[in-house]
Every structure is written in C-alpha cells, then in structure tokens.
Amino acid sequence: MKGTVFNIRSFSVNDGPGIRLTVFLKGCPLNCFWCHNPESRSPEEEVVKSSQRVGDKCFEVDETIGYEMRASEILERALADKAFFEESGGGITLSGGEPMFQHEFVAEILQLCKKHDIHTALDTSGFAPTQFFEQVLPYTDLFLFDLKLMDDAQHIQHTGESNKLILKNLQHLVDQNKKIIIRIPLILGVTDTVANLTTIKGLLQKHKAIERIDLLPYHNLAQAKYARLGTPGPSAYLEGYPKEKAAEIRSFFQESVSVVSIGG
Ligand code: SF4
C-alpha cells in the first residue's frame, strides 16, 4: 500500500528511545494554532514557492511538499538503520501530522517492522476513531500521546476539535496496558495554566503505568515553514517558551511521574 509522506529523518533522538528513523506522514484533522509542522496538515501534496541561491543569484522555484511511498519502501529504510537501532535500543517512529489519518498505511508499516523485529512507536494527537487504534495496537510498542488542553471548550477553541475522543483513546490504551509517553506542548498562557497542568497531573496519577512525560516548549523555528506556505505563523504573538518556566513545570510533574523530560 502507498501513503503520503513529507519527511523522513534518520538518527532522530527525540521521538522515542534510542536512535530512531522518524517518518512524517501528511494529514492532520486538528488545527492547533501553534503547530510546528504546518506543512503536515493538508493530506495532499502541495506545491510552494521556495528560494534557491546559485552563486550570488537567488531564484524562485516550485517545491513539492509530500510524496508517495510504499510501506515496503519505508521498511527498507528502517532495515538500513537496523544495526543502529539494535545498538541504541531505538527503532522506527511514525509521526506527522497525525499518522492515524492514514491508519491503514500506518498499520501496514508497523506490521512489516514488527515482522523484522524493529521497535515501533506512534506519535499521535489521539484524535482518530478508537477502532483505528485497535488496528495498530498489536504492532505498536510505544505510543507518544499528546495531551494539550483538558478543558473541552478550550480544546475546541485552540485546536478546532473536542478532546473527548482523545481522552477516550488514552483510557483505551491504558486499559490495554500499552506503553505510553505523554507529550505536553507548552504554550504560554494556553496549555501551561495551573488549572490545565493540575488536571493533567490528576489524570496521570490515576494512570500509574504512565511513567514518563515529555514537555515540548513552544519555539518559533517553524516561522520559515509558514512563510513558504504563504500563511501567517503564530510567532508574531507567541514568544519562545521561557526555560525557567519549563523547569518549574518539570518539577511540578516530577512529584508524581518518575521521568519528566524537556524537549522529548
Ligand atoms: S495535532 Fe500536531 S500536527 Fe496536527 S495541527 Fe496540532 S500540532 Fe499540528
């Protein structure tokens, strides 16, 4: 089966344990205003203008974001890195966008990788029908699961969708005893309020099996991506997240979760 990918990163160290091959898939049904990967949201291939410098001249060229790949081609890329995975305890991570937007493609990649004894991780917003998660459960060793906003009205306001399905899917994965790392994007004044973080902490105290949180402080490195897409990015009104505040939030969560990292 073929799917649409927009980037593949070898030797990644922030998307799960060890050295990883991270495959970024196109398509995401959410619309988080702070999104770091705006080029991931549309499921289609997109043509954008980009500048290329040759000597002292600059040319505008068309660049296509997104390309089709077969699941077997992704397996080949993973097998090429297998020695590094074995050495470091790494594997493959499927990210996006929202990888479950192409859930059948994802299930095939994960199944192929497990057949070859490669560790698999799925980086998800949790926003997909529960039966899609059911389909990938047997082939997924680790879920990197985003929790953004616990208040449903705020979730709708800032991402465009309700969090009810996300929380249901998290509960489902916990009930299935899956390994889960919770990832929390830190957006000043939005996700980092005392009320939001306290509610997330309360939820994690109920889910003792979740032993790790990755805090993902907002940075405005995606501004160039927004410029290429011709849309205004969030950095005009969002500053990079303050380091001291991220450290305070790490201490807050360390009271109840054994591993809390900043930056994944
Ligand atoms: S879920 Fe992730 S990829 Fe989708 S819009 Fe939000 S930040 Fe972007």
PDB file of C-alpha atoms and ligand atoms in Angstrom:
ATOM      1  CA  MET A   1       0.000   0.000   0.000  1.00  0.00           C
ATOM      2  CA  LYS A   2       1.082   3.601  -0.691  1.00  0.00           C
ATOM      3  CA  GLY A   3       0.793   6.610   1.614  1.00  0.00           C
ATOM      4  CA  THR A   4       1.878  10.247   1.584  1.00  0.00           C
ATOM      5  CA  VAL A   5       5.000  11.224   3.493  1.00  0.00           C
ATOM      6  CA  PHE A   6       6.580  14.675   3.760  1.00  0.00           C
ATOM      7  CA  ASN A   7       9.848  13.955   5.534  1.00  0.00           C
ATOM      8  CA  ILE A   8      11.982  11.099   6.829  1.00  0.00           C
ATOM      9  CA  ARG A   9      14.587  11.811   9.473  1.00  0.00           C
ATOM     10  CA  SER A  10      17.346   9.297  10.250  1.00  0.00           C
ATOM     11  CA  PHE A  11      19.265   9.284  13.535  1.00  0.00           C
ATOM     12  CA  SER A  12      16.484  11.067  15.401  1.00  0.00           C
ATOM     13  CA  VAL A  13      16.907  11.057  19.194  1.00  0.00           C
ATOM     14  CA  ASN A  14      13.788  12.941  20.376  1.00  0.00           C
ATOM     15  CA  ASP A  15      10.990  10.676  19.160  1.00  0.00           C
ATOM     16  CA  GLY A  16      11.239   7.702  21.500  1.00  0.00           C
ATOM     17  CA  PRO A  17      14.087   5.611  22.935  1.00  0.00           C
ATOM     18  CA  GLY A  18      17.473   5.222  21.233  1.00  0.00           C
ATOM     19  CA  ILE A  19      18.332   6.198  17.684  1.00  0.00           C
ATOM     20  CA  ARG A  20      15.240   6.306  15.513  1.00  0.00           C
ATOM     21  CA  LEU A  21      14.032   6.636  11.965  1.00  0.00           C
ATOM     22  CA  THR A  22      11.157   9.149  12.144  1.00  0.00           C
ATOM     23  CA  VAL A  23       8.687   9.130   9.268  1.00  0.00           C
ATOM     24  CA  PHE A  24       6.429  12.177   8.994  1.00  0.00           C
ATOM     25  CA  LEU A  25       3.078  11.482   7.346  1.00  0.00           C
ATOM     26  CA  LYS A  26       0.833  14.063   5.778  1.00  0.00           C
ATOM     27  CA  GLY A  27      -2.647  14.929   7.007  1.00  0.00           C
ATOM     28  CA  CYS A  28      -3.981  16.144  10.350  1.00  0.00           C
ATOM     29  CA  PRO A  29      -7.609  16.836  11.309  1.00  0.00           C
ATOM     30  CA  LEU A  30      -6.651  19.232  14.133  1.00  0.00           C
ATOM     31  CA  ASN A  31      -5.786  22.867  13.682  1.00  0.00           C
ATOM     32  CA  CYS A  32      -3.552  23.823  16.624  1.00  0.00           C
ATOM     33  CA  PHE A  33      -2.569  27.451  16.142  1.00  0.00           C
ATOM     34  CA  TRP A  34       0.962  26.762  17.472  1.00  0.00           C
ATOM     35  CA  CYS A  35       1.604  23.847  15.047  1.00  0.00           C
ATOM     36  CA  HIS A  36       5.334  23.258  14.368  1.00  0.00           C
ATOM     37  CA  ASN A  37       4.619  21.280  11.210  1.00  0.00           C
ATOM     38  CA  PRO A  38       2.106  23.360   9.228  1.00  0.00           C
ATOM     39  CA  GLU A  39       3.204  21.583   6.026  1.00  0.00           C
ATOM     40  CA  SER A  40       1.833  18.369   7.530  1.00  0.00           C
ATOM     41  CA  ARG A  41      -1.782  19.405   7.872  1.00  0.00           C
ATOM     42  CA  SER A  42      -3.074  19.014   4.338  1.00  0.00           C
ATOM     43  CA  PRO A  43      -3.262  15.356   3.293  1.00  0.00           C
ATOM     44  CA  GLU A  44      -2.449  16.327  -0.293  1.00  0.00           C
ATOM     45  CA  GLU A  45       0.878  17.034  -1.920  1.00  0.00           C
ATOM     46  CA  GLU A  46       1.371  20.832  -2.014  1.00  0.00           C
ATOM     47  CA  VAL A  47       3.439  22.993  -4.335  1.00  0.00           C
ATOM     48  CA  VAL A  48       5.022  26.018  -2.660  1.00  0.00           C
ATOM     49  CA  LYS A  49       7.495  28.662  -3.810  1.00  0.00           C
ATOM     50  CA  SER A  50      10.970  28.487  -2.337  1.00  0.00           C
ATOM     51  CA  SER A  51      14.202  30.402  -2.940  1.00  0.00           C
ATOM     52  CA  GLN A  52      17.365  28.759  -4.216  1.00  0.00           C
ATOM     53  CA  ARG A  53      20.708  30.529  -4.288  1.00  0.00           C
ATOM     54  CA  VAL A  54      23.184  29.801  -7.083  1.00  0.00           C
ATOM     55  CA  GLY A  55      26.363  31.832  -6.604  1.00  0.00           C
ATOM     56  CA  ASP A  56      25.195  35.360  -5.832  1.00  0.00           C
ATOM     57  CA  LYS A  57      21.847  34.951  -7.615  1.00  0.00           C
ATOM     58  CA  CYS A  58      18.582  33.919  -5.971  1.00  0.00           C
ATOM     59  CA  PHE A  59      15.909  32.032  -7.937  1.00  0.00           C
ATOM     60  CA  GLU A  60      12.321  31.255  -7.028  1.00  0.00           C
ATOM     61  CA  VAL A  61      11.490  27.605  -7.691  1.00  0.00           C
ATOM     62  CA  ASP A  62       8.455  25.385  -7.154  1.00  0.00           C
ATOM     63  CA  GLU A  63       8.897  22.852  -4.371  1.00  0.00           C
ATOM     64  CA  THR A  64       6.522  19.950  -3.765  1.00  0.00           C
ATOM     65  CA  ILE A  65       5.787  19.056  -0.159  1.00  0.00           C
ATOM     66  CA  GLY A  66       4.742  15.435   0.186  1.00  0.00           C
ATOM     67  CA  TYR A  67       5.444  12.353  -1.890  1.00  0.00           C
ATOM     68  CA  GLU A  68       4.015   8.875  -2.152  1.00  0.00           C
ATOM     69  CA  MET A  69       5.858   5.884  -0.723  1.00  0.00           C
ATOM     70  CA  ARG A  70       5.035   2.233  -0.350  1.00  0.00           C
ATOM     71  CA  ALA A  71       5.035   0.684   3.120  1.00  0.00           C
ATOM     72  CA  SER A  72       7.691  -1.751   1.834  1.00  0.00           C
ATOM     73  CA  GLU A  73       9.966   1.181   0.870  1.00  0.00           C
ATOM     74  CA  ILE A  74       9.710   2.568   4.407  1.00  0.00           C
ATOM     75  CA  LEU A  75      10.577  -0.879   5.754  1.00  0.00           C
ATOM     76  CA  GLU A  76      13.694  -0.873   3.531  1.00  0.00           C
ATOM     77  CA  ARG A  77      14.748   2.494   5.008  1.00  0.00           C
ATOM     78  CA  ALA A  78      14.233   1.093   8.511  1.00  0.00           C
ATOM     79  CA  LEU A  79      16.168  -2.091   7.758  1.00  0.00           C
ATOM     80  CA  ALA A  80      19.108   0.035   6.526  1.00  0.00           C
ATOM     81  CA  ASP A  81      19.313   1.580  10.046  1.00  0.00           C
ATOM     82  CA  LYS A  82      18.617  -1.638  11.968  1.00  0.00           C
ATOM     83  CA  ALA A  83      22.174  -2.010  13.282  1.00  0.00           C
ATOM     84  CA  PHE A  84      21.894   1.455  14.877  1.00  0.00           C
ATOM     85  CA  PHE A  85      18.514   0.581  16.376  1.00  0.00           C
ATOM     86  CA  GLU A  86      19.936  -2.599  17.918  1.00  0.00           C
ATOM     87  CA  GLU A  87      22.983  -0.797  19.290  1.00  0.00           C
ATOM     88  CA  SER A  88      20.949   2.030  20.872  1.00  0.00           C
ATOM     89  CA  GLY A  89      17.591   0.423  21.744  1.00  0.00           C
ATOM     90  CA  GLY A  90      15.927   2.507  19.019  1.00  0.00           C
ATOM     91  CA  GLY A  91      13.540   1.808  16.158  1.00  0.00           C
ATOM     92  CA  ILE A  92      11.023   3.499  13.893  1.00  0.00           C
ATOM     93  CA  THR A  93       8.629   6.308  14.889  1.00  0.00           C
ATOM     94  CA  LEU A  94       5.645   7.300  12.769  1.00  0.00           C
ATOM     95  CA  SER A  95       4.761  10.956  13.234  1.00  0.00           C
ATOM     96  CA  GLY A  96       3.007  13.727  11.342  1.00  0.00           C
ATOM     97  CA  GLY A  97       0.684  15.465  11.026  1.00  0.00           C
ATOM     98  CA  GLU A  98      -1.483  12.846  12.604  1.00  0.00           C
ATOM     99  CA  PRO A  99      -0.274   9.439  11.417  1.00  0.00           C
ATOM    100  CA  MET A 100      -3.642   7.842  12.168  1.00  0.00           C
ATOM    101  CA  PHE A 101      -5.071   9.975   9.366  1.00  0.00           C
ATOM    102  CA  GLN A 102      -3.521   7.248   7.137  1.00  0.00           C
ATOM    103  CA  HIS A 103      -4.219   4.438   9.566  1.00  0.00           C
ATOM    104  CA  GLU A 104      -4.190   1.555   7.064  1.00  0.00           C
ATOM    105  CA  PHE A 105      -0.810   2.633   5.690  1.00  0.00           C
ATOM    106  CA  VAL A 106       0.436   3.026   9.279  1.00  0.00           C
ATOM    107  CA  ALA A 107      -0.828  -0.434  10.246  1.00  0.00           C
ATOM    108  CA  GLU A 108       0.989  -1.987   7.285  1.00  0.00           C
ATOM    109  CA  ILE A 109       4.302  -0.228   8.069  1.00  0.00           C
ATOM    110  CA  LEU A 110       4.116  -1.188  11.746  1.00  0.00           C
ATOM    111  CA  GLN A 111       3.234  -4.786  10.951  1.00  0.00           C
ATOM    112  CA  LEU A 112       6.142  -5.086   8.494  1.00  0.00           C
ATOM    113  CA  CYS A 113       8.549  -3.595  11.032  1.00  0.00           C
ATOM    114  CA  LYS A 114       7.425  -5.967  13.787  1.00  0.00           C
ATOM    115  CA  LYS A 115       7.943  -8.908  11.417  1.00  0.00           C
ATOM    116  CA  HIS A 116      11.572  -7.775  11.219  1.00  0.00           C
ATOM    117  CA  ASP A 117      11.847  -7.255  14.974  1.00  0.00           C
ATOM    118  CA  ILE A 118      12.104  -3.466  14.803  1.00  0.00           C
ATOM    119  CA  HIS A 119      10.847  -1.420  17.800  1.00  0.00           C
ATOM    120  CA  THR A 120       7.840   0.711  16.775  1.00  0.00           C
ATOM    121  CA  ALA A 121       6.489   3.993  18.153  1.00  0.00           C
ATOM    122  CA  LEU A 122       3.483   6.056  17.095  1.00  0.00           C
ATOM    123  CA  ASP A 123       3.480   9.808  17.772  1.00  0.00           C
ATOM    124  CA  THR A 124      -0.214  10.750  17.906  1.00  0.00           C
ATOM    125  CA  SER A 125      -2.598  13.519  18.894  1.00  0.00           C
ATOM    126  CA  GLY A 126      -5.008  10.739  19.862  1.00  0.00           C
ATOM    127  CA  PHE A 127      -7.660  12.218  17.576  1.00  0.00           C
ATOM    128  CA  ALA A 128      -8.803   9.269  15.481  1.00  0.00           C
ATOM    129  CA  PRO A 129     -11.571   6.665  15.785  1.00  0.00           C
ATOM    130  CA  THR A 130     -10.824   4.124  18.519  1.00  0.00           C
ATOM    131  CA  GLN A 131     -11.127   1.253  16.031  1.00  0.00           C
ATOM    132  CA  PHE A 132      -8.165   2.722  14.093  1.00  0.00           C
ATOM    133  CA  PHE A 133      -6.071   2.418  17.271  1.00  0.00           C
ATOM    134  CA  GLU A 134      -7.368  -1.126  17.714  1.00  0.00           C
ATOM    135  CA  GLN A 135      -5.961  -1.941  14.284  1.00  0.00           C
ATOM    136  CA  VAL A 136      -2.402  -0.831  15.167  1.00  0.00           C
ATOM    137  CA  LEU A 137      -2.306  -1.961  18.824  1.00  0.00           C
ATOM    138  CA  PRO A 138      -0.657  -5.360  18.213  1.00  0.00           C
ATOM    139  CA  TYR A 139       2.195  -3.805  16.220  1.00  0.00           C
ATOM    140  CA  THR A 140       2.913  -0.688  18.305  1.00  0.00           C
ATOM    141  CA  ASP A 141       5.437  -0.973  21.145  1.00  0.00           C
ATOM    142  CA  LEU A 142       5.133   2.616  22.340  1.00  0.00           C
ATOM    143  CA  PHE A 143       2.655   5.473  21.980  1.00  0.00           C
ATOM    144  CA  LEU A 144       3.870   9.075  22.180  1.00  0.00           C
ATOM    145  CA  PHE A 145       0.489  10.568  23.109  1.00  0.00           C
ATOM    146  CA  ASP A 146      -0.171  14.329  23.120  1.00  0.00           C
ATOM    147  CA  LEU A 147      -2.235  15.949  25.853  1.00  0.00           C
ATOM    148  CA  LYS A 148      -2.899  19.582  25.083  1.00  0.00           C
ATOM    149  CA  LEU A 149      -5.916  21.008  26.903  1.00  0.00           C
ATOM    150  CA  MET A 150      -8.140  19.219  29.400  1.00  0.00           C
ATOM    151  CA  ASP A 151     -10.982  21.745  29.265  1.00  0.00           C
ATOM    152  CA  ASP A 152     -13.087  20.746  26.289  1.00  0.00           C
ATOM    153  CA  ALA A 153     -14.230  24.273  25.363  1.00  0.00           C
ATOM    154  CA  GLN A 154     -10.601  25.469  25.356  1.00  0.00           C
ATOM    155  CA  HIS A 155      -9.540  22.417  23.347  1.00  0.00           C
ATOM    156  CA  ILE A 156     -12.133  23.255  20.714  1.00  0.00           C
ATOM    157  CA  GLN A 157     -11.113  26.922  20.759  1.00  0.00           C
ATOM    158  CA  HIS A 158      -7.385  26.226  20.245  1.00  0.00           C
ATOM    159  CA  THR A 159      -7.355  23.055  18.132  1.00  0.00           C
ATOM    160  CA  GLY A 160     -10.731  23.135  16.385  1.00  0.00           C
ATOM    161  CA  GLU A 161     -11.925  19.809  17.867  1.00  0.00           C
ATOM    162  CA  SER A 162     -13.236  18.341  21.126  1.00  0.00           C
ATOM    163  CA  ASN A 163     -10.858  16.391  23.393  1.00  0.00           C
ATOM    164  CA  LYS A 164     -13.468  13.736  24.300  1.00  0.00           C
ATOM    165  CA  LEU A 165     -12.294  11.191  21.712  1.00  0.00           C
ATOM    166  CA  ILE A 166      -8.638  11.831  22.637  1.00  0.00           C
ATOM    167  CA  LEU A 167      -9.277  11.144  26.334  1.00  0.00           C
ATOM    168  CA  LYS A 168     -11.324   8.051  25.456  1.00  0.00           C
ATOM    169  CA  ASN A 169      -8.455   6.720  23.314  1.00  0.00           C
ATOM    170  CA  LEU A 170      -5.911   7.382  26.060  1.00  0.00           C
ATOM    171  CA  GLN A 171      -8.067   5.419  28.509  1.00  0.00           C
ATOM    172  CA  HIS A 172      -8.338   2.625  25.938  1.00  0.00           C
ATOM    173  CA  LEU A 173      -4.552   2.389  25.508  1.00  0.00           C
ATOM    174  CA  VAL A 174      -4.078   2.378  29.299  1.00  0.00           C
ATOM    175  CA  ASP A 175      -6.675  -0.394  29.627  1.00  0.00           C
ATOM    176  CA  GLN A 176      -4.724  -2.407  27.022  1.00  0.00           C
ATOM    177  CA  ASN A 177      -1.520  -1.982  29.095  1.00  0.00           C
ATOM    178  CA  LYS A 178       0.277  -0.234  26.259  1.00  0.00           C
ATOM    179  CA  LYS A 179       3.497   1.662  26.940  1.00  0.00           C
ATOM    180  CA  ILE A 180       2.748   5.395  26.753  1.00  0.00           C
ATOM    181  CA  ILE A 181       4.789   8.580  26.963  1.00  0.00           C
ATOM    182  CA  ILE A 182       2.611  11.671  27.433  1.00  0.00           C
ATOM    183  CA  ARG A 183       3.736  14.739  25.473  1.00  0.00           C
ATOM    184  CA  ILE A 184       2.549  18.183  26.531  1.00  0.00           C
ATOM    185  CA  PRO A 185       3.191  21.194  24.272  1.00  0.00           C
ATOM    186  CA  LEU A 186       3.968  24.204  26.481  1.00  0.00           C
ATOM    187  CA  ILE A 187       2.239  27.241  25.020  1.00  0.00           C
ATOM    188  CA  LEU A 188       2.472  30.328  27.214  1.00  0.00           C
ATOM    189  CA  GLY A 189      -0.886  31.256  28.752  1.00  0.00           C
ATOM    190  CA  VAL A 190      -2.701  28.447  26.880  1.00  0.00           C
ATOM    191  CA  THR A 191      -1.580  24.923  27.858  1.00  0.00           C
ATOM    192  CA  ASP A 192       0.601  25.929  30.821  1.00  0.00           C
ATOM    193  CA  THR A 193      -2.117  27.321  33.107  1.00  0.00           C
ATOM    194  CA  VAL A 194      -2.227  25.977  36.671  1.00  0.00           C
ATOM    195  CA  ALA A 195      -5.735  24.630  36.012  1.00  0.00           C
ATOM    196  CA  ASN A 196      -4.710  22.710  32.884  1.00  0.00           C
ATOM    197  CA  LEU A 197      -1.472  21.256  34.283  1.00  0.00           C
ATOM    198  CA  THR A 198      -3.158  20.314  37.576  1.00  0.00           C
ATOM    199  CA  THR A 199      -5.913  18.451  35.709  1.00  0.00           C
ATOM    200  CA  ILE A 200      -3.328  16.605  33.575  1.00  0.00           C
ATOM    201  CA  LYS A 201      -1.399  15.685  36.727  1.00  0.00           C
ATOM    202  CA  GLY A 202      -4.594  14.366  38.345  1.00  0.00           C
ATOM    203  CA  LEU A 203      -5.289  12.201  35.290  1.00  0.00           C
ATOM    204  CA  LEU A 204      -1.740  10.796  35.268  1.00  0.00           C
ATOM    205  CA  GLN A 205      -1.956   9.996  38.980  1.00  0.00           C
ATOM    206  CA  LYS A 206      -4.862   7.697  38.079  1.00  0.00           C
ATOM    207  CA  HIS A 207      -2.782   6.115  35.283  1.00  0.00           C
ATOM    208  CA  LYS A 208       0.194   4.894  37.310  1.00  0.00           C
ATOM    209  CA  ALA A 209       1.525   2.898  34.370  1.00  0.00           C
ATOM    210  CA  ILE A 210       2.458   6.143  32.585  1.00  0.00           C
ATOM    211  CA  GLU A 211       5.975   6.678  33.811  1.00  0.00           C
ATOM    212  CA  ARG A 212       7.202   9.419  31.548  1.00  0.00           C
ATOM    213  CA  ILE A 213       6.181  12.882  30.347  1.00  0.00           C
ATOM    214  CA  ASP A 214       7.908  14.877  27.616  1.00  0.00           C
ATOM    215  CA  LEU A 215       7.361  18.626  27.898  1.00  0.00           C
ATOM    216  CA  LEU A 216       7.596  20.317  24.497  1.00  0.00           C
ATOM    217  CA  PRO A 217       8.208  24.062  24.947  1.00  0.00           C
ATOM    218  CA  TYR A 218       6.988  26.208  22.047  1.00  0.00           C
ATOM    219  CA  HIS A 219       9.721  27.565  19.784  1.00  0.00           C
ATOM    220  CA  ASN A 220       9.255  29.733  16.738  1.00  0.00           C
ATOM    221  CA  LEU A 221      11.555  27.831  14.373  1.00  0.00           C
ATOM    222  CA  ALA A 222       8.546  26.934  12.225  1.00  0.00           C
ATOM    223  CA  GLN A 223       8.157  30.537  11.047  1.00  0.00           C
ATOM    224  CA  ALA A 224      10.072  29.851   7.822  1.00  0.00           C
ATOM    225  CA  LYS A 225       7.693  26.951   7.074  1.00  0.00           C
ATOM    226  CA  TYR A 226       4.668  29.265   7.460  1.00  0.00           C
ATOM    227  CA  ALA A 227       6.334  31.814   5.178  1.00  0.00           C
ATOM    228  CA  ARG A 228       6.854  29.138   2.483  1.00  0.00           C
ATOM    229  CA  LEU A 229       3.175  28.177   2.729  1.00  0.00           C
ATOM    230  CA  GLY A 230       2.188  31.840   2.440  1.00  0.00           C
ATOM    231  CA  THR A 231       0.252  31.834   5.723  1.00  0.00           C
ATOM    232  CA  PRO A 232       0.953  33.927   8.835  1.00  0.00           C
ATOM    233  CA  GLY A 233       2.554  31.872  11.593  1.00  0.00           C
ATOM    234  CA  PRO A 234       1.926  32.158  15.315  1.00  0.00           C
ATOM    235  CA  SER A 235       5.307  33.667  16.186  1.00  0.00           C
ATOM    236  CA  ALA A 236       4.098  37.238  15.647  1.00  0.00           C
ATOM    237  CA  TYR A 237       2.319  36.940  19.002  1.00  0.00           C
ATOM    238  CA  LEU A 238       3.924  33.836  20.562  1.00  0.00           C
ATOM    239  CA  GLU A 239       7.399  34.047  22.053  1.00  0.00           C
ATOM    240  CA  GLY A 240       9.706  31.064  22.500  1.00  0.00           C
ATOM    241  CA  TYR A 241       8.816  29.360  25.784  1.00  0.00           C
ATOM    242  CA  PRO A 242      10.812  30.586  28.854  1.00  0.00           C
ATOM    243  CA  LYS A 243      13.341  27.964  30.038  1.00  0.00           C
ATOM    244  CA  GLU A 244      12.826  28.720  33.761  1.00  0.00           C
ATOM    245  CA  LYS A 245       9.078  28.177  33.455  1.00  0.00           C
ATOM    246  CA  ALA A 246       9.587  24.845  31.668  1.00  0.00           C
ATOM    247  CA  ALA A 247      11.932  23.795  34.510  1.00  0.00           C
ATOM    248  CA  GLU A 248       9.269  24.736  37.112  1.00  0.00           C
ATOM    249  CA  ILE A 249       6.684  22.639  35.270  1.00  0.00           C
ATOM    250  CA  ARG A 250       9.119  19.716  35.139  1.00  0.00           C
ATOM    251  CA  SER A 251       9.480  19.882  38.954  1.00  0.00           C
ATOM    252  CA  PHE A 252       5.680  20.065  39.288  1.00  0.00           C
ATOM    253  CA  PHE A 253       5.234  16.798  37.355  1.00  0.00           C
ATOM    254  CA  GLN A 254       8.240  15.075  38.929  1.00  0.00           C
ATOM    255  CA  GLU A 255       6.208  14.881  42.153  1.00  0.00           C
ATOM    256  CA  SER A 256       4.067  12.178  40.533  1.00  0.00           C
ATOM    257  CA  VAL A 257       5.782  10.841  37.384  1.00  0.00           C
ATOM    258  CA  SER A 258       9.244   9.265  37.548  1.00  0.00           C
ATOM    259  CA  VAL A 259      10.706  10.660  34.287  1.00  0.00           C
ATOM    260  CA  VAL A 260       9.900  14.168  33.060  1.00  0.00           C
ATOM    261  CA  SER A 261      11.997  15.486  30.201  1.00  0.00           C
ATOM    262  CA  ILE A 262      12.055  18.838  28.461  1.00  0.00           C
ATOM    263  CA  GLY A 263      12.109  18.573  24.696  1.00  0.00           C
ATOM    264  CA  GLY A 264      11.432  14.843  24.324  1.00  0.00           C
TER     265      GLY A 264
HETATM  266  S1  SF4 B   1      -2.009  17.819  16.158  1.00  0.00           S
HETATM  267 FE1  SF4 B   1       0.147  18.242  15.726  1.00  0.00          FE
HETATM  268  S2  SF4 B   1       0.306  18.235  13.503  1.00  0.00           S
HETATM  269 FE2  SF4 B   1      -1.864  18.424  13.999  1.00  0.00          FE
HETATM  270  S3  SF4 B   1      -2.263  20.641  13.956  1.00  0.00           S
HETATM  271 FE3  SF4 B   1      -1.830  20.041  16.085  1.00  0.00          FE
HETATM  272  S4  SF4 B   1       0.369  20.390  16.338  1.00  0.00           S
HETATM  273 FE4  SF4 B   1      -0.047  20.358  14.094  1.00  0.00          FE
END
